[in-house]
């Protein structure tokens, strides 16, 4: 069973993020089989995300969306890294995992949170938090035309 779940799916150049498609493994009289429950997943070639922060005098509000990273643990690692970077003052945490990413501009998850002011440059615009959890964000992304603005986090947060 471990082999089906954790082994690579064929070292395929068309599957660089190593998405799992299930499989079958036989050992003696036993056969183990894993079949995905959902077939609505879009298989991506790279991790991606979108980030925006807004300065509000006494605090900043951030929103982030992504695919290919941060969805496995309901954003727990992302929240912990953000909290560590901003010095602990992270509040109003909200995380949503989208069952059908196609309904959300191909994003798999959404997170929003509040931080102290003046943390955008040292924590989010330089991708410090995102990279610490294996992610990446753009300031703006046009998914239909595959146009990407520079990396980081948009807004004045």
mmCIF file of C-alpha atoms in Angstrom:
data_model
loop_
_atom_site.group_PDB
_atom_site.id
_atom_site.type_symbol
_atom_site.label_atom_id
_atom_site.label_comp_id
_atom_site.label_asym_id
_atom_site.label_seq_id
_atom_site.Cartn_x
_atom_site.Cartn_y
_atom_site.Cartn_z
ATOM 1 C CA UNK A 1 0.000 0.000 0.000
ATOM 2 C CA UNK A 2 2.831 2.384 0.866
ATOM 3 C CA UNK A 3 4.260 1.880 -2.607
ATOM 4 C CA UNK A 4 1.014 2.864 -4.373
ATOM 5 C CA UNK A 5 0.519 5.987 -2.287
ATOM 6 C CA UNK A 6 4.080 7.284 -1.961
ATOM 7 C CA UNK A 7 5.916 6.116 -5.083
ATOM 8 C CA UNK A 8 6.333 8.286 -8.161
ATOM 9 C CA UNK A 9 3.787 7.958 -10.949
ATOM 10 C CA UNK A 10 6.194 7.111 -13.750
ATOM 11 C CA UNK A 11 8.741 9.969 -13.744
ATOM 12 C CA UNK A 12 6.539 11.669 -16.321
ATOM 13 C CA UNK A 13 7.649 15.076 -17.689
ATOM 14 C CA UNK A 14 3.953 15.844 -18.122
ATOM 15 C CA UNK A 15 3.445 15.391 -14.368
ATOM 16 C CA UNK A 16 6.227 17.405 -12.659
ATOM 17 C CA UNK A 17 4.256 17.824 -9.412
ATOM 18 C CA UNK A 18 3.896 14.037 -9.171
ATOM 19 C CA UNK A 19 0.091 13.980 -8.937
ATOM 20 C CA UNK A 20 -1.219 10.569 -7.925
ATOM 21 C CA UNK A 21 -3.543 8.595 -10.167
ATOM 22 C CA UNK A 22 -3.974 5.471 -8.043
ATOM 23 C CA UNK A 23 -2.649 2.018 -8.772
ATOM 24 C CA UNK A 24 -2.562 -1.661 -7.937
ATOM 25 C CA UNK A 25 0.028 -3.671 -6.038
ATOM 26 C CA UNK A 26 0.007 -7.439 -5.560
ATOM 27 C CA UNK A 27 1.928 -9.254 -2.864
ATOM 28 C CA UNK A 28 1.361 -12.980 -2.382
ATOM 29 C CA UNK A 29 -2.371 -13.615 -2.198
ATOM 30 C CA UNK A 30 -3.200 -9.958 -1.528
ATOM 31 C CA UNK A 31 -3.866 -7.174 -4.031
ATOM 32 C CA UNK A 32 -3.960 -3.566 -2.890
ATOM 33 C CA UNK A 33 -5.685 -0.995 -5.059
ATOM 34 C CA UNK A 34 -6.098 2.756 -4.725
ATOM 35 C CA UNK A 35 -8.569 4.667 -6.900
ATOM 36 C CA UNK A 36 -9.056 8.447 -6.735
ATOM 37 C CA UNK A 37 -12.491 9.413 -5.439
ATOM 38 C CA UNK A 38 -12.648 12.624 -7.444
ATOM 39 C CA UNK A 39 -11.990 13.091 -11.119
ATOM 40 C CA UNK A 40 -12.643 16.839 -11.174
ATOM 41 C CA UNK A 41 -9.050 17.785 -10.347
ATOM 42 C CA UNK A 42 -7.058 19.901 -12.753
ATOM 43 C CA UNK A 43 -3.478 18.616 -12.875
ATOM 44 C CA UNK A 44 -1.048 21.500 -12.829
ATOM 45 C CA UNK A 45 2.464 21.721 -14.196
ATOM 46 C CA UNK A 46 3.693 24.012 -11.396
ATOM 47 C CA UNK A 47 2.683 25.437 -8.042
ATOM 48 C CA UNK A 48 1.101 28.862 -8.255
ATOM 49 C CA UNK A 49 -0.743 31.390 -6.171
ATOM 50 C CA UNK A 50 -2.161 34.856 -5.862
ATOM 51 C CA UNK A 51 -1.631 37.254 -2.942
ATOM 52 C CA UNK A 52 -2.991 40.668 -1.963
ATOM 53 C CA UNK A 53 -2.511 42.728 1.191
ATOM 54 C CA UNK A 54 -4.315 45.903 2.286
ATOM 55 C CA UNK A 55 -3.006 48.379 4.869
ATOM 56 C CA UNK A 56 -5.727 49.546 7.309
ATOM 57 C CA UNK A 57 -3.891 51.975 9.680
ATOM 58 C CA UNK A 58 -3.638 49.653 12.710
ATOM 59 C CA UNK A 59 -3.411 46.317 10.871
ATOM 60 C CA UNK A 60 -3.151 44.760 7.408
ATOM 61 C CA UNK A 61 -5.543 42.272 5.830
ATOM 62 C CA UNK A 62 -4.207 39.609 3.462
ATOM 63 C CA UNK A 63 -5.875 37.235 1.032
ATOM 64 C CA UNK A 64 -4.090 34.405 -0.730
ATOM 65 C CA UNK A 65 -5.182 31.707 -3.143
ATOM 66 C CA UNK A 66 -3.192 28.842 -4.548
ATOM 67 C CA UNK A 67 -2.880 25.509 -6.261
ATOM 68 C CA UNK A 68 -0.436 22.658 -5.923
ATOM 69 C CA UNK A 69 0.661 23.689 -2.404
ATOM 70 C CA UNK A 70 -0.813 24.425 1.033
ATOM 71 C CA UNK A 71 -3.983 22.380 0.634
ATOM 72 C CA UNK A 72 -2.997 19.155 2.362
ATOM 73 C CA UNK A 73 -3.136 20.336 5.983
ATOM 74 C CA UNK A 74 -5.866 23.003 5.681
ATOM 75 C CA UNK A 75 -3.201 25.713 5.544
ATOM 76 C CA UNK A 76 -1.699 24.902 8.949
ATOM 77 C CA UNK A 77 1.954 25.143 7.804
ATOM 78 C CA UNK A 78 1.211 28.366 5.908
ATOM 79 C CA UNK A 79 -0.483 29.889 8.965
ATOM 80 C CA UNK A 80 2.390 28.845 11.249
ATOM 81 C CA UNK A 81 5.072 30.252 8.903
ATOM 82 C CA UNK A 82 3.127 33.508 8.511
ATOM 83 C CA UNK A 83 2.710 33.755 12.284
ATOM 84 C CA UNK A 84 6.430 33.142 12.822
ATOM 85 C CA UNK A 85 7.408 35.768 10.243
ATOM 86 C CA UNK A 86 5.075 38.518 11.480
ATOM 87 C CA UNK A 87 6.018 37.933 15.108
ATOM 88 C CA UNK A 88 2.957 36.043 16.292
ATOM 89 C CA UNK A 89 0.283 38.666 15.688
ATOM 90 C CA UNK A 90 -1.769 36.817 13.103
ATOM 91 C CA UNK A 91 -5.547 36.912 13.663
ATOM 92 C CA UNK A 92 -8.849 36.389 11.832
ATOM 93 C CA UNK A 93 -7.479 33.272 10.101
ATOM 94 C CA UNK A 94 -9.845 31.731 7.563
ATOM 95 C CA UNK A 95 -9.041 28.817 5.244
ATOM 96 C CA UNK A 96 -11.244 27.211 2.596
ATOM 97 C CA UNK A 97 -10.348 24.203 0.489
ATOM 98 C CA UNK A 98 -12.323 24.232 -2.780
ATOM 99 C CA UNK A 99 -13.901 20.899 -3.657
ATOM 100 C CA UNK A 100 -14.107 21.972 -7.303
ATOM 101 C CA UNK A 101 -11.260 24.370 -8.231
ATOM 102 C CA UNK A 102 -12.835 25.047 -11.642
ATOM 103 C CA UNK A 103 -15.494 27.087 -9.806
ATOM 104 C CA UNK A 104 -12.762 29.276 -8.265
ATOM 105 C CA UNK A 105 -10.553 30.312 -11.221
ATOM 106 C CA UNK A 106 -8.605 27.039 -10.834
ATOM 107 C CA UNK A 107 -7.514 27.839 -7.276
ATOM 108 C CA UNK A 108 -7.565 24.870 -4.888
ATOM 109 C CA UNK A 109 -7.725 26.902 -1.689
ATOM 110 C CA UNK A 110 -8.296 30.385 -0.245
ATOM 111 C CA UNK A 111 -6.874 31.905 2.944
ATOM 112 C CA UNK A 112 -7.407 35.278 4.609
ATOM 113 C CA UNK A 113 -5.890 36.716 7.766
ATOM 114 C CA UNK A 114 -4.972 39.903 9.621
ATOM 115 C CA UNK A 115 -1.440 40.941 10.633
ATOM 116 C CA UNK A 116 0.330 43.851 12.280
ATOM 117 C CA UNK A 117 1.266 46.638 9.858
ATOM 118 C CA UNK A 118 4.514 46.772 7.864
ATOM 119 C CA UNK A 119 5.035 43.038 7.390
ATOM 120 C CA UNK A 120 4.202 42.698 3.674
ATOM 121 C CA UNK A 121 7.718 43.335 2.348
ATOM 122 C CA UNK A 122 9.597 41.118 4.788
ATOM 123 C CA UNK A 123 7.112 38.234 4.853
ATOM 124 C CA UNK A 124 4.920 38.034 1.745
ATOM 125 C CA UNK A 125 6.162 40.247 -1.095
ATOM 126 C CA UNK A 126 9.579 38.543 -0.970
ATOM 127 C CA UNK A 127 7.889 35.080 -0.924
ATOM 128 C CA UNK A 128 9.511 34.204 2.420
ATOM 129 C CA UNK A 129 6.382 32.589 3.854
ATOM 130 C CA UNK A 130 5.186 31.060 0.585
ATOM 131 C CA UNK A 131 8.540 29.427 -0.229
ATOM 132 C CA UNK A 132 8.882 28.081 3.322
ATOM 133 C CA UNK A 133 5.840 25.883 2.648
ATOM 134 C CA UNK A 134 6.701 25.006 -0.958
ATOM 135 C CA UNK A 135 4.578 27.676 -2.602
ATOM 136 C CA UNK A 136 4.736 30.685 -4.881
ATOM 137 C CA UNK A 137 2.487 33.698 -5.485
ATOM 138 C CA UNK A 138 2.114 36.358 -8.156
ATOM 139 C CA UNK A 139 0.821 39.851 -7.688
ATOM 140 C CA UNK A 140 -1.650 39.270 -10.493
ATOM 141 C CA UNK A 141 -2.455 36.308 -12.692
ATOM 142 C CA UNK A 142 -4.575 36.062 -15.832
ATOM 143 C CA UNK A 143 -5.268 32.319 -16.056
ATOM 144 C CA UNK A 144 -6.999 32.413 -19.429
ATOM 145 C CA UNK A 145 -4.066 34.034 -21.209
ATOM 146 C CA UNK A 146 -1.324 32.590 -18.969
ATOM 147 C CA UNK A 147 -0.090 36.114 -18.221
ATOM 148 C CA UNK A 148 1.742 36.562 -14.944
ATOM 149 C CA UNK A 149 2.791 39.773 -13.261
ATOM 150 C CA UNK A 150 5.906 39.733 -11.136
ATOM 151 C CA UNK A 151 6.167 37.485 -8.080
ATOM 152 C CA UNK A 152 5.097 38.621 -4.625
ATOM 153 C CA UNK A 153 2.027 40.073 -3.006
ATOM 154 C CA UNK A 154 -0.018 42.929 -4.489
ATOM 155 C CA UNK A 155 -1.612 45.801 -2.618
ATOM 156 C CA UNK A 156 -0.308 48.207 -0.001
ATOM 157 C CA UNK A 157 -0.388 45.773 2.956
#
